[in-house]
């Protein structure tokens, strides 16, 4: 995963354009010229890639992402480091909680569906004897059929 700070200028430019489009900024060129560099510098402190940053903004607009007090994040049609900070911090919390939830589900699956117990030495011996008998039977029956042909 390539963090935004390590991304190419083209990816950063595309991210700015995508966020401006997503937020329906009308004065796009003016807004972009005034805020782009400051906004991108602000993003460098986050350990997120361009698609995660876009996803976070999209979730905030859909009201799927809440701030640390459980409130919706107000999203204005502009590039704002304040709003972006709230969105990305909330997204980091969401990712962390989502990872913990997924880990919990995996643990619950293991508890509810444990692997079968390891056979005891006696059970292993019975399995070997059964397999040996099957192999012996198959070998002699196969030999007998071949001799009658």
PDB file of C-alpha atoms in Angstrom:
ATOM      1  CA  UNK A   1       0.000   0.000   0.000  1.00  0.00           C
ATOM      2  CA  UNK A   2       1.464   3.321  -1.074  1.00  0.00           C
ATOM      3  CA  UNK A   3       0.706   6.136   1.349  1.00  0.00           C
ATOM      4  CA  UNK A   4      -0.340   9.453  -0.115  1.00  0.00           C
ATOM      5  CA  UNK A   5       2.964  11.076   0.855  1.00  0.00           C
ATOM      6  CA  UNK A   6       4.775   8.556  -1.389  1.00  0.00           C
ATOM      7  CA  UNK A   7       2.336   8.862  -4.304  1.00  0.00           C
ATOM      8  CA  UNK A   8       3.189  10.455  -7.618  1.00  0.00           C
ATOM      9  CA  UNK A   9       2.148  14.042  -8.377  1.00  0.00           C
ATOM     10  CA  UNK A  10      -0.368  12.674 -10.891  1.00  0.00           C
ATOM     11  CA  UNK A  11      -2.123  10.586  -8.218  1.00  0.00           C
ATOM     12  CA  UNK A  12      -2.198  13.567  -5.854  1.00  0.00           C
ATOM     13  CA  UNK A  13      -3.625  15.796  -8.591  1.00  0.00           C
ATOM     14  CA  UNK A  14      -6.261  13.190  -9.427  1.00  0.00           C
ATOM     15  CA  UNK A  15      -7.201  12.905  -5.744  1.00  0.00           C
ATOM     16  CA  UNK A  16      -7.676  16.681  -5.477  1.00  0.00           C
ATOM     17  CA  UNK A  17      -9.839  16.687  -8.621  1.00  0.00           C
ATOM     18  CA  UNK A  18     -11.867  13.694  -7.404  1.00  0.00           C
ATOM     19  CA  UNK A  19     -12.518  15.293  -4.002  1.00  0.00           C
ATOM     20  CA  UNK A  20     -13.490  18.592  -5.644  1.00  0.00           C
ATOM     21  CA  UNK A  21     -15.913  16.695  -7.880  1.00  0.00           C
ATOM     22  CA  UNK A  22     -17.248  14.607  -4.985  1.00  0.00           C
ATOM     23  CA  UNK A  23     -17.876  17.749  -2.901  1.00  0.00           C
ATOM     24  CA  UNK A  24     -19.366  19.515  -5.948  1.00  0.00           C
ATOM     25  CA  UNK A  25     -17.096  22.538  -5.661  1.00  0.00           C
ATOM     26  CA  UNK A  26     -18.365  25.099  -8.159  1.00  0.00           C
ATOM     27  CA  UNK A  27     -15.355  27.415  -8.309  1.00  0.00           C
ATOM     28  CA  UNK A  28     -13.083  24.451  -8.857  1.00  0.00           C
ATOM     29  CA  UNK A  29     -10.036  26.144 -10.395  1.00  0.00           C
ATOM     30  CA  UNK A  30     -10.016  28.992  -7.905  1.00  0.00           C
ATOM     31  CA  UNK A  31     -10.482  26.609  -4.956  1.00  0.00           C
ATOM     32  CA  UNK A  32      -7.904  24.228  -6.313  1.00  0.00           C
ATOM     33  CA  UNK A  33      -5.330  26.942  -6.892  1.00  0.00           C
ATOM     34  CA  UNK A  34      -5.816  28.426  -3.417  1.00  0.00           C
ATOM     35  CA  UNK A  35      -5.987  25.255  -1.309  1.00  0.00           C
ATOM     36  CA  UNK A  36      -4.443  22.357  -3.207  1.00  0.00           C
ATOM     37  CA  UNK A  37      -0.892  22.599  -1.877  1.00  0.00           C
ATOM     38  CA  UNK A  38      -1.941  23.295   1.721  1.00  0.00           C
ATOM     39  CA  UNK A  39      -4.522  20.498   1.611  1.00  0.00           C
ATOM     40  CA  UNK A  40      -2.054  17.995   0.147  1.00  0.00           C
ATOM     41  CA  UNK A  41       0.602  18.943   2.718  1.00  0.00           C
ATOM     42  CA  UNK A  42      -1.980  18.340   5.432  1.00  0.00           C
ATOM     43  CA  UNK A  43      -2.635  14.822   4.077  1.00  0.00           C
ATOM     44  CA  UNK A  44       1.018  13.830   4.435  1.00  0.00           C
ATOM     45  CA  UNK A  45       0.600  13.162   8.177  1.00  0.00           C
ATOM     46  CA  UNK A  46      -1.958  10.414   7.550  1.00  0.00           C
ATOM     47  CA  UNK A  47      -0.942   6.851   6.823  1.00  0.00           C
ATOM     48  CA  UNK A  48      -3.597   6.398   4.153  1.00  0.00           C
ATOM     49  CA  UNK A  49      -3.439   5.937   0.417  1.00  0.00           C
ATOM     50  CA  UNK A  50      -5.332   7.978  -2.188  1.00  0.00           C
ATOM     51  CA  UNK A  51      -8.205   5.503  -2.519  1.00  0.00           C
ATOM     52  CA  UNK A  52      -8.676   5.388   1.273  1.00  0.00           C
ATOM     53  CA  UNK A  53      -8.738   9.187   1.443  1.00  0.00           C
ATOM     54  CA  UNK A  54     -11.347   9.289  -1.320  1.00  0.00           C
ATOM     55  CA  UNK A  55     -13.358   6.497   0.350  1.00  0.00           C
ATOM     56  CA  UNK A  56     -13.272   8.354   3.676  1.00  0.00           C
ATOM     57  CA  UNK A  57     -14.658  11.520   2.074  1.00  0.00           C
ATOM     58  CA  UNK A  58     -17.302   9.530   0.241  1.00  0.00           C
ATOM     59  CA  UNK A  59     -18.367   7.801   3.482  1.00  0.00           C
ATOM     60  CA  UNK A  60     -18.557  11.176   5.245  1.00  0.00           C
ATOM     61  CA  UNK A  61     -20.803  12.573   2.512  1.00  0.00           C
ATOM     62  CA  UNK A  62     -23.047   9.497   2.741  1.00  0.00           C
ATOM     63  CA  UNK A  63     -23.162  10.019   6.530  1.00  0.00           C
ATOM     64  CA  UNK A  64     -21.587   6.595   7.079  1.00  0.00           C
ATOM     65  CA  UNK A  65     -18.680   8.117   8.983  1.00  0.00           C
ATOM     66  CA  UNK A  66     -19.179   9.816  12.334  1.00  0.00           C
ATOM     67  CA  UNK A  67     -16.885  12.026  14.378  1.00  0.00           C
ATOM     68  CA  UNK A  68     -15.476  11.051  17.782  1.00  0.00           C
ATOM     69  CA  UNK A  69     -18.705  12.202  19.480  1.00  0.00           C
ATOM     70  CA  UNK A  70     -20.934  10.132  17.205  1.00  0.00           C
ATOM     71  CA  UNK A  71     -22.109  13.089  15.129  1.00  0.00           C
ATOM     72  CA  UNK A  72     -22.179  13.443  11.387  1.00  0.00           C
ATOM     73  CA  UNK A  73     -19.288  15.394   9.923  1.00  0.00           C
ATOM     74  CA  UNK A  74     -20.374  18.597   8.212  1.00  0.00           C
ATOM     75  CA  UNK A  75     -19.080  18.506   4.656  1.00  0.00           C
ATOM     76  CA  UNK A  76     -19.026  21.837   2.845  1.00  0.00           C
ATOM     77  CA  UNK A  77     -18.321  22.209  -0.889  1.00  0.00           C
ATOM     78  CA  UNK A  78     -14.694  23.208  -0.418  1.00  0.00           C
ATOM     79  CA  UNK A  79     -11.247  21.819   0.316  1.00  0.00           C
ATOM     80  CA  UNK A  80     -10.919  22.224   4.064  1.00  0.00           C
ATOM     81  CA  UNK A  81      -8.088  20.918   6.203  1.00  0.00           C
ATOM     82  CA  UNK A  82     -10.391  21.124   9.233  1.00  0.00           C
ATOM     83  CA  UNK A  83     -13.080  18.975   7.640  1.00  0.00           C
ATOM     84  CA  UNK A  84     -10.529  16.635   6.069  1.00  0.00           C
ATOM     85  CA  UNK A  85      -8.851  16.181   9.451  1.00  0.00           C
ATOM     86  CA  UNK A  86     -12.150  15.177  11.038  1.00  0.00           C
ATOM     87  CA  UNK A  87     -12.970  12.851   8.153  1.00  0.00           C
ATOM     88  CA  UNK A  88      -9.598  11.105   8.080  1.00  0.00           C
ATOM     89  CA  UNK A  89      -9.361  10.695  11.867  1.00  0.00           C
ATOM     90  CA  UNK A  90     -12.857   9.193  11.847  1.00  0.00           C
ATOM     91  CA  UNK A  91     -11.859   6.916   8.971  1.00  0.00           C
ATOM     92  CA  UNK A  92      -8.758   5.744  10.862  1.00  0.00           C
ATOM     93  CA  UNK A  93     -10.985   4.915  13.865  1.00  0.00           C
ATOM     94  CA  UNK A  94     -13.417   3.142  11.527  1.00  0.00           C
ATOM     95  CA  UNK A  95     -10.586   1.067  10.009  1.00  0.00           C
ATOM     96  CA  UNK A  96      -9.226   0.171  13.449  1.00  0.00           C
ATOM     97  CA  UNK A  97     -12.661  -0.810  14.772  1.00  0.00           C
ATOM     98  CA  UNK A  98     -13.492  -2.690  11.575  1.00  0.00           C
ATOM     99  CA  UNK A  99     -10.225  -4.666  11.918  1.00  0.00           C
ATOM    100  CA  UNK A 100     -10.997  -5.461  15.562  1.00  0.00           C
ATOM    101  CA  UNK A 101     -14.511  -6.543  14.563  1.00  0.00           C
ATOM    102  CA  UNK A 102     -13.157  -8.812  11.813  1.00  0.00           C
ATOM    103  CA  UNK A 103     -10.573 -10.303  14.212  1.00  0.00           C
ATOM    104  CA  UNK A 104     -13.367 -10.938  16.725  1.00  0.00           C
ATOM    105  CA  UNK A 105     -15.459 -12.701  14.087  1.00  0.00           C
ATOM    106  CA  UNK A 106     -12.523 -14.936  13.167  1.00  0.00           C
ATOM    107  CA  UNK A 107     -11.944 -15.805  16.822  1.00  0.00           C
ATOM    108  CA  UNK A 108     -15.641 -16.566  17.290  1.00  0.00           C
ATOM    109  CA  UNK A 109     -15.578 -18.871  14.233  1.00  0.00           C
ATOM    110  CA  UNK A 110     -12.613 -20.749  15.716  1.00  0.00           C
ATOM    111  CA  UNK A 111     -14.384 -21.104  19.053  1.00  0.00           C
ATOM    112  CA  UNK A 112     -17.677 -22.240  17.524  1.00  0.00           C
ATOM    113  CA  UNK A 113     -16.060 -24.502  14.915  1.00  0.00           C
ATOM    114  CA  UNK A 114     -12.954 -25.932  16.548  1.00  0.00           C
ATOM    115  CA  UNK A 115     -10.751 -28.239  14.487  1.00  0.00           C
ATOM    116  CA  UNK A 116     -11.351 -31.945  15.108  1.00  0.00           C
ATOM    117  CA  UNK A 117      -9.263 -33.318  17.959  1.00  0.00           C
ATOM    118  CA  UNK A 118      -6.023 -35.092  17.144  1.00  0.00           C
ATOM    119  CA  UNK A 119      -6.598 -38.892  17.084  1.00  0.00           C
ATOM    120  CA  UNK A 120      -5.166 -40.818  19.996  1.00  0.00           C
ATOM    121  CA  UNK A 121      -2.307 -43.281  19.360  1.00  0.00           C
ATOM    122  CA  UNK A 122      -4.818 -46.147  19.626  1.00  0.00           C
ATOM    123  CA  UNK A 123      -7.096 -44.543  17.011  1.00  0.00           C
ATOM    124  CA  UNK A 124      -4.115 -43.965  14.709  1.00  0.00           C
ATOM    125  CA  UNK A 125      -3.133 -47.640  15.057  1.00  0.00           C
ATOM    126  CA  UNK A 126      -6.686 -48.769  14.185  1.00  0.00           C
ATOM    127  CA  UNK A 127      -6.668 -46.475  11.133  1.00  0.00           C
ATOM    128  CA  UNK A 128      -3.342 -47.951   9.986  1.00  0.00           C
ATOM    129  CA  UNK A 129      -4.627 -51.524  10.426  1.00  0.00           C
ATOM    130  CA  UNK A 130      -7.795 -50.714   8.533  1.00  0.00           C
ATOM    131  CA  UNK A 131      -5.802 -49.087   5.731  1.00  0.00           C
ATOM    132  CA  UNK A 132      -3.358 -51.984   5.654  1.00  0.00           C
ATOM    133  CA  UNK A 133      -6.261 -54.452   5.383  1.00  0.00           C
ATOM    134  CA  UNK A 134      -7.820 -52.415   2.585  1.00  0.00           C
ATOM    135  CA  UNK A 135      -4.504 -52.257   0.688  1.00  0.00           C
ATOM    136  CA  UNK A 136      -3.944 -55.991   1.166  1.00  0.00           C
ATOM    137  CA  UNK A 137      -7.482 -56.785  -0.033  1.00  0.00           C
ATOM    138  CA  UNK A 138      -7.175 -54.463  -3.069  1.00  0.00           C
ATOM    139  CA  UNK A 139      -3.822 -55.903  -4.039  1.00  0.00           C
ATOM    140  CA  UNK A 140      -5.006 -59.543  -3.886  1.00  0.00           C
ATOM    141  CA  UNK A 141      -8.369 -58.918  -5.541  1.00  0.00           C
ATOM    142  CA  UNK A 142      -6.670 -56.947  -8.321  1.00  0.00           C
ATOM    143  CA  UNK A 143      -4.105 -59.755  -8.802  1.00  0.00           C
ATOM    144  CA  UNK A 144      -6.856 -62.378  -8.907  1.00  0.00           C
ATOM    145  CA  UNK A 145      -8.779 -60.427 -11.581  1.00  0.00           C
ATOM    146  CA  UNK A 146      -5.658 -60.016 -13.698  1.00  0.00           C
ATOM    147  CA  UNK A 147      -4.927 -63.746 -13.497  1.00  0.00           C
ATOM    148  CA  UNK A 148      -8.423 -64.698 -14.747  1.00  0.00           C
ATOM    149  CA  UNK A 149      -8.171 -62.552 -17.858  1.00  0.00           C
TER     150      UNK A 149
END
